[in-house]
Each structure stands twice: as C-alpha cells, then as structure tokens.
PDB file of C-alpha atoms in Angstrom:
ATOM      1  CA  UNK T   1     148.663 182.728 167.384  1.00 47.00           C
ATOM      2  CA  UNK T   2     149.215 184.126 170.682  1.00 48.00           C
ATOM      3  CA  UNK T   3     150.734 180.839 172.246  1.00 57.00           C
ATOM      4  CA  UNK T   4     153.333 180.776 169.137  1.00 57.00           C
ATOM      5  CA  UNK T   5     154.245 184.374 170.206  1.00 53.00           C
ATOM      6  CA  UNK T   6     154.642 183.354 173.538  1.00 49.00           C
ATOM      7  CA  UNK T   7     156.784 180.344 172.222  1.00 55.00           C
ATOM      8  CA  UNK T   8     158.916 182.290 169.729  1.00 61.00           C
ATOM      9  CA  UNK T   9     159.790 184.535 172.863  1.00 62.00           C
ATOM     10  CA  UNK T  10     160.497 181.286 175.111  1.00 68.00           C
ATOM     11  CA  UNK T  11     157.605 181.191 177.525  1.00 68.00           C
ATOM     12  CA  UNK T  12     157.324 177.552 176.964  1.00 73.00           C
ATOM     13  CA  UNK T  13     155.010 177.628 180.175  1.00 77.00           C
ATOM     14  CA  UNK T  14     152.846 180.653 179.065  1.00 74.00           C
ATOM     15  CA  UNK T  15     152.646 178.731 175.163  1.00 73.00           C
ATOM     16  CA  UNK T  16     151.422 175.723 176.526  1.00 77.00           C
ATOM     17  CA  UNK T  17     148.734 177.407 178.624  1.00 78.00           C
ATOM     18  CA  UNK T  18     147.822 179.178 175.783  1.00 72.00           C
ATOM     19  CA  UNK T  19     146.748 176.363 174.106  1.00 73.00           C
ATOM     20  CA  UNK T  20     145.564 174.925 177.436  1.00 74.00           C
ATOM     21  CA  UNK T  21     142.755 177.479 177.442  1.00 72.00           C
ATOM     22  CA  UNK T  22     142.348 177.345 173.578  1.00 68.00           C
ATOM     23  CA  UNK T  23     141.247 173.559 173.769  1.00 68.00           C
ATOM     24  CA  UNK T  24     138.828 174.470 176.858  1.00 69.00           C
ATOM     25  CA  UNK T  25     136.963 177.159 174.701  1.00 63.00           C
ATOM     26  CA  UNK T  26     137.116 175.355 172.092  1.00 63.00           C
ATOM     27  CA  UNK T  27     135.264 172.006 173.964  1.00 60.00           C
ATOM     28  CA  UNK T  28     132.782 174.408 174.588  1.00 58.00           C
ATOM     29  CA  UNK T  29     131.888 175.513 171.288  1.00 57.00           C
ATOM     30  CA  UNK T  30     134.792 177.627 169.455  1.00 58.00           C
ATOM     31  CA  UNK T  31     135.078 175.951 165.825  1.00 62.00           C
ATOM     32  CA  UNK T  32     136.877 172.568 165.255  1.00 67.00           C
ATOM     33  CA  UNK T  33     139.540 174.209 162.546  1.00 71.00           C
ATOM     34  CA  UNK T  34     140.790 175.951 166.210  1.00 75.00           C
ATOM     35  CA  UNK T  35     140.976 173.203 168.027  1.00 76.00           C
ATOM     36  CA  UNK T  36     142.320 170.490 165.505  1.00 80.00           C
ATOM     37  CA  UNK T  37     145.414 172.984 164.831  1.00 81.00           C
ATOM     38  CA  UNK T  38     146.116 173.740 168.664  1.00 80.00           C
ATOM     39  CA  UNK T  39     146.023 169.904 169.050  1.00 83.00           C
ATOM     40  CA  UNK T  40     148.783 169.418 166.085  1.00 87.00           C
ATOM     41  CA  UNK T  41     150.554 172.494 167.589  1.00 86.00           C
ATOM     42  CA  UNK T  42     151.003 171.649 170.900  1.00 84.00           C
ATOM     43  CA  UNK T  43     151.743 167.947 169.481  1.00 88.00           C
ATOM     44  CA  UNK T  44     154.547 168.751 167.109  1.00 87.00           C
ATOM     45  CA  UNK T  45     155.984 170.649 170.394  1.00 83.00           C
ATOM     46  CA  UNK T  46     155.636 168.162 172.405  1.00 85.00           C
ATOM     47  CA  UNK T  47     157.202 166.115 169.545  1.00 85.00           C
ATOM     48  CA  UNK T  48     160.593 168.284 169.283  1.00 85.00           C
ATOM     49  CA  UNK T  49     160.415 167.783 173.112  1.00 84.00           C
ATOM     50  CA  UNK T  50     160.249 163.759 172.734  1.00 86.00           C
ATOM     51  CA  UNK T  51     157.744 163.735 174.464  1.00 89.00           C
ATOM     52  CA  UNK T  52     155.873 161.300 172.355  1.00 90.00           C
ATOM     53  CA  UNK T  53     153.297 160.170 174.512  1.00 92.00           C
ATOM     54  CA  UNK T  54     151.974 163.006 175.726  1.00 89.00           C
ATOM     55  CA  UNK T  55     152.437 164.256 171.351  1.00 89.00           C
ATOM     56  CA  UNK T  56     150.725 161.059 170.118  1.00 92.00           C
ATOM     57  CA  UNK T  57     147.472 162.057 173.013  1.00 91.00           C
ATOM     58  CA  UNK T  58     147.050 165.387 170.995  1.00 87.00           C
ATOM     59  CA  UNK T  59     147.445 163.974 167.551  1.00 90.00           C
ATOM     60  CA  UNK T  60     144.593 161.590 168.559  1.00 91.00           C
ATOM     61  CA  UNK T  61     142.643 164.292 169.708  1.00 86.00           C
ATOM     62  CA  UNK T  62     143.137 166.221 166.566  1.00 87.00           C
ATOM     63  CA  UNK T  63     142.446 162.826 164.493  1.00 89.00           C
ATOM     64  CA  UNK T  64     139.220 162.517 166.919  1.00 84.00           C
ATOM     65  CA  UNK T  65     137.837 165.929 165.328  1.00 80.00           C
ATOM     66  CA  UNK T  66     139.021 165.633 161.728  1.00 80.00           C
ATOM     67  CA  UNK T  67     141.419 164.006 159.702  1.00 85.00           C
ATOM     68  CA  UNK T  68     143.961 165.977 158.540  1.00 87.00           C
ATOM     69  CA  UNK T  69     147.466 165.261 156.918  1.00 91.00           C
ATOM     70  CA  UNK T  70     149.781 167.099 158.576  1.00 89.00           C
ATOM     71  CA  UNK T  71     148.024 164.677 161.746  1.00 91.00           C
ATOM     72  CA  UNK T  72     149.207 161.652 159.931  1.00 93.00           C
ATOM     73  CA  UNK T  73     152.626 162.794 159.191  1.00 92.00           C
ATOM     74  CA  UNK T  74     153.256 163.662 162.990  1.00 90.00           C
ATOM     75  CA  UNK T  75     151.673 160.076 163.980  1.00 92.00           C
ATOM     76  CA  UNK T  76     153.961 158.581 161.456  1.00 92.00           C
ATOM     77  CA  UNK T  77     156.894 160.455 162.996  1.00 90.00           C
ATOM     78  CA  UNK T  78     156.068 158.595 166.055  1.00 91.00           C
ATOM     79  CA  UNK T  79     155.959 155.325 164.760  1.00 91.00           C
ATOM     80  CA  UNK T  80     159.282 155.315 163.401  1.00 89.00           C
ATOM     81  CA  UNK T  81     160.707 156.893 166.422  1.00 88.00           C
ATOM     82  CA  UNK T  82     159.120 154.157 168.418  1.00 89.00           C
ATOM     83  CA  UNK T  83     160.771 151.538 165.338  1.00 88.00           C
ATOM     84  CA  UNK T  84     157.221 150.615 164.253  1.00 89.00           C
ATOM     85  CA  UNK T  85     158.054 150.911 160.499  1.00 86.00           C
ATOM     86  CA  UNK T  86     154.553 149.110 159.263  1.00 87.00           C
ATOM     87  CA  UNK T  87     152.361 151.538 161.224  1.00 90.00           C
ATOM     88  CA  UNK T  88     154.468 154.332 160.208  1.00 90.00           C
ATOM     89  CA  UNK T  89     154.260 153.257 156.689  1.00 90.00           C
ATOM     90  CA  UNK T  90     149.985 153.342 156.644  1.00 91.00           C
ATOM     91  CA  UNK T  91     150.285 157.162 158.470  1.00 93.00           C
ATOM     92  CA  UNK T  92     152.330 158.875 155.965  1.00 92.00           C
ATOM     93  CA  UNK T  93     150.572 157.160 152.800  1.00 92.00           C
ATOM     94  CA  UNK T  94     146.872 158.240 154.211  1.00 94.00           C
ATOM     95  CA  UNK T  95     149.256 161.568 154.928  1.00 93.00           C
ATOM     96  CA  UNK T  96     149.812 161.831 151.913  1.00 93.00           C
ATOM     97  CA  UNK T  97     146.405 160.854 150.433  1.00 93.00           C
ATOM     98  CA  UNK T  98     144.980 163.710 152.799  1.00 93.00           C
ATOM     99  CA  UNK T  99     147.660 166.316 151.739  1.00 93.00           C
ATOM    100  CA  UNK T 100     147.246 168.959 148.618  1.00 93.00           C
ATOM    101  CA  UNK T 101     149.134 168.086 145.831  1.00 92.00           C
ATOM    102  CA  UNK T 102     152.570 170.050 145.327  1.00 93.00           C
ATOM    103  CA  UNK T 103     152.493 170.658 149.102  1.00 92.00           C
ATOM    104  CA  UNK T 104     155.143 170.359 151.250  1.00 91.00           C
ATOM    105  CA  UNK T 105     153.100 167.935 153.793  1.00 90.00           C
ATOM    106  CA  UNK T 106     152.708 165.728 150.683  1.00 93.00           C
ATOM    107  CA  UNK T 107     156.411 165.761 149.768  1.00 93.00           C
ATOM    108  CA  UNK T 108     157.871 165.026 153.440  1.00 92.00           C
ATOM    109  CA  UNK T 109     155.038 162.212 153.830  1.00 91.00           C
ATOM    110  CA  UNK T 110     156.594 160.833 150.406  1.00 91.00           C
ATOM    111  CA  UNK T 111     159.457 161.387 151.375  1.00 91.00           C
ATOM    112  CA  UNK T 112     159.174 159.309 154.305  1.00 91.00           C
ATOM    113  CA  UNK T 113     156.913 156.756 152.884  1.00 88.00           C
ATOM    114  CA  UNK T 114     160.280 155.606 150.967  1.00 88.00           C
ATOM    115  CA  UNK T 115     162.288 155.472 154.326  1.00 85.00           C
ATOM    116  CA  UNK T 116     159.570 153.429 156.003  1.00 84.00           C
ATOM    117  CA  UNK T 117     159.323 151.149 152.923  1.00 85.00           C
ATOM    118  CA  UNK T 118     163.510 150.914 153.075  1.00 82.00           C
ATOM    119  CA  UNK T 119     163.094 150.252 156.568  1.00 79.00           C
ATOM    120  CA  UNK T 120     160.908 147.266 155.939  1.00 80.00           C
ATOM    121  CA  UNK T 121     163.253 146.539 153.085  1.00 78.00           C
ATOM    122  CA  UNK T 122     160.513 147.158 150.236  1.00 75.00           C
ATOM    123  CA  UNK T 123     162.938 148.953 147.831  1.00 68.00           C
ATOM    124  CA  UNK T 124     165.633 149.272 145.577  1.00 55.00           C
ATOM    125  CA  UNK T 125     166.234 146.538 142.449  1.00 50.00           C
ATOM    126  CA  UNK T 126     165.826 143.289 144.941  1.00 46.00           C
ATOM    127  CA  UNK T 127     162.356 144.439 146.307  1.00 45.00           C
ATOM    128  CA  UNK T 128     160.441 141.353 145.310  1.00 46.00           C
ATOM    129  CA  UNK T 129     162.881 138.700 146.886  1.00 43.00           C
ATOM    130  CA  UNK T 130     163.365 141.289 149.800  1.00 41.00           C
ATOM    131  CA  UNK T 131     159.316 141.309 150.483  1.00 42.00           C
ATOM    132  CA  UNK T 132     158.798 137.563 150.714  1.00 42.00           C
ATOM    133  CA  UNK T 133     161.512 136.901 152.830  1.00 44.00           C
ATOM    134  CA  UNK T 134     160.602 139.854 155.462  1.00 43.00           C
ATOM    135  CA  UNK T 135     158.804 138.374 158.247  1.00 43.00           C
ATOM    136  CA  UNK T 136     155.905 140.567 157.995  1.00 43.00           C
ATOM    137  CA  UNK T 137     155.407 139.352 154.243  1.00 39.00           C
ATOM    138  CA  UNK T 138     154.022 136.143 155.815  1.00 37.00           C
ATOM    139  CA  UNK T 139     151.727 137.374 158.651  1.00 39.00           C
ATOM    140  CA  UNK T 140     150.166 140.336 156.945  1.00 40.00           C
ATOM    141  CA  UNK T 141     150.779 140.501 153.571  1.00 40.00           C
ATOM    142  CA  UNK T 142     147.740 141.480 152.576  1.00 43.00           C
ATOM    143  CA  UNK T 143     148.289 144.923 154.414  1.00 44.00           C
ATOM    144  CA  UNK T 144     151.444 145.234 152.801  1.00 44.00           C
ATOM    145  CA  UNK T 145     149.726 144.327 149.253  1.00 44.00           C
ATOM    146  CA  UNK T 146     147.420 146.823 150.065  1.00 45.00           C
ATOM    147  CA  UNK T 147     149.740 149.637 151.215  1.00 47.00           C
ATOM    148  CA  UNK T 148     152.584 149.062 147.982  1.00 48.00           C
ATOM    149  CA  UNK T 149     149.636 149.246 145.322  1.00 45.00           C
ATOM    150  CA  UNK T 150     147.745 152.255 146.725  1.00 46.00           C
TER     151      UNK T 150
END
C-alpha cells in the first residue's frame, strides 16, 4: 500500500524500493498473499514501463509462489507484445480458468483469448480451413486441439 502511495505521488524510485524491501521481508517469512501481489505489482509497472524482461522476472516469481490469474493475464500480455500468439493464447485461457467468474480478470483474459486466437487466425466463419492451413496446425496441433476445446 505504501509503495502505491509513493507511486500515485510519482516517487517511482521510493515505489520501487518499497516493494524492494516488501519482497526481502517477505523471503524471510511475511505471508505469500504479500509477496505474490508485490511481485504482480511491481510487474504490471514494470509492464507500463516496457520493461518486459525485468516484468516477466516478477511474474515468474509470483507464478513460483502461487498461481494466480491476474499472473497469467500479465504473462500473456507479454507474449503478444513479444508476437508469441500460441504462448499468449495458453496464459490467458489458464487466466481465465484461475479467475472468478463475472470478474473483470476473467473478462479481459476472454477478451484477449479471442485476439490471440484471431491472431493465429482461429476465428470468424472460415476457422476450420484457416486452422489447417496455419503452420502451427501441422507441428502442434494437438496443443491447439487442446487449447480450442478447453
């Protein structure tokens, strides 16, 4: 709560140490919930910053502890920024699997689940013939099998 303070009154620097000395108390015993939402926090920063290296080591972190939705979402974020549309695809459907239903995690993972299956060409009324012909149709289809019925 503090760093966010510090954020909203733009002491990036004093935010980010914040957190800094959250995750070192936390390492040495404050409760995971703390430390898997200063991990998200400081990567959906890092995130607006495109800085999505340095994001994607603190979504991993928070992944590490516990799997949460909002972790997926961010990770999937990533993927398609980086134009991985397959791996982006798999984070926002276990996103959304993770999420509460009604929330708005689960409706910005769905909604984003249908741009990463456009971007792999996986809807609209020519779907079928548009999945066999995709290159990734033939090299891992059953991924793709798995990730359109689930």
């Amino acid at each position: 709560m503090y760093s966010m303070i510090l954020r909203s009154r733009g002491d990036r620097a004093g935010a980010k140490e914040a957190l800094n000395d959250l995750f070192s108390r936390a390492e040495k015993g404050l409760a995971a919930a703390s430390l898997v939402d200063a991990h998200l926090q400081m990567a959906e920063w890092l995130l607006e910053e495109e800085e999505l290296q340095e994001s994607e080591k603190h979504i991993l972190a928070a992944m590490r502890v516990r799997e949460e939705a909002k972790a997926y979402f961010n990770h999937g974020l990533i993927f398609l920024a980086r134009g991985d549309s397959l791996n982006a695809l798999q984070s926002f459907r276990r996103g959304r699997q993770l999420s509460e239903p009604g929330s708005a995690v689960e409706a910005e993972c769905a909604r984003m689940l249908q741009k990463s299956l456009g971007a792999l060409g996986l809807t609209g009324p020519s779907a079928t013939r548009t999945e066999r012909a995709h290159p990734l149709y033939y090299n891992q289809s059953n991924v793709l099998s798995t990730l359109l019925v689930g």
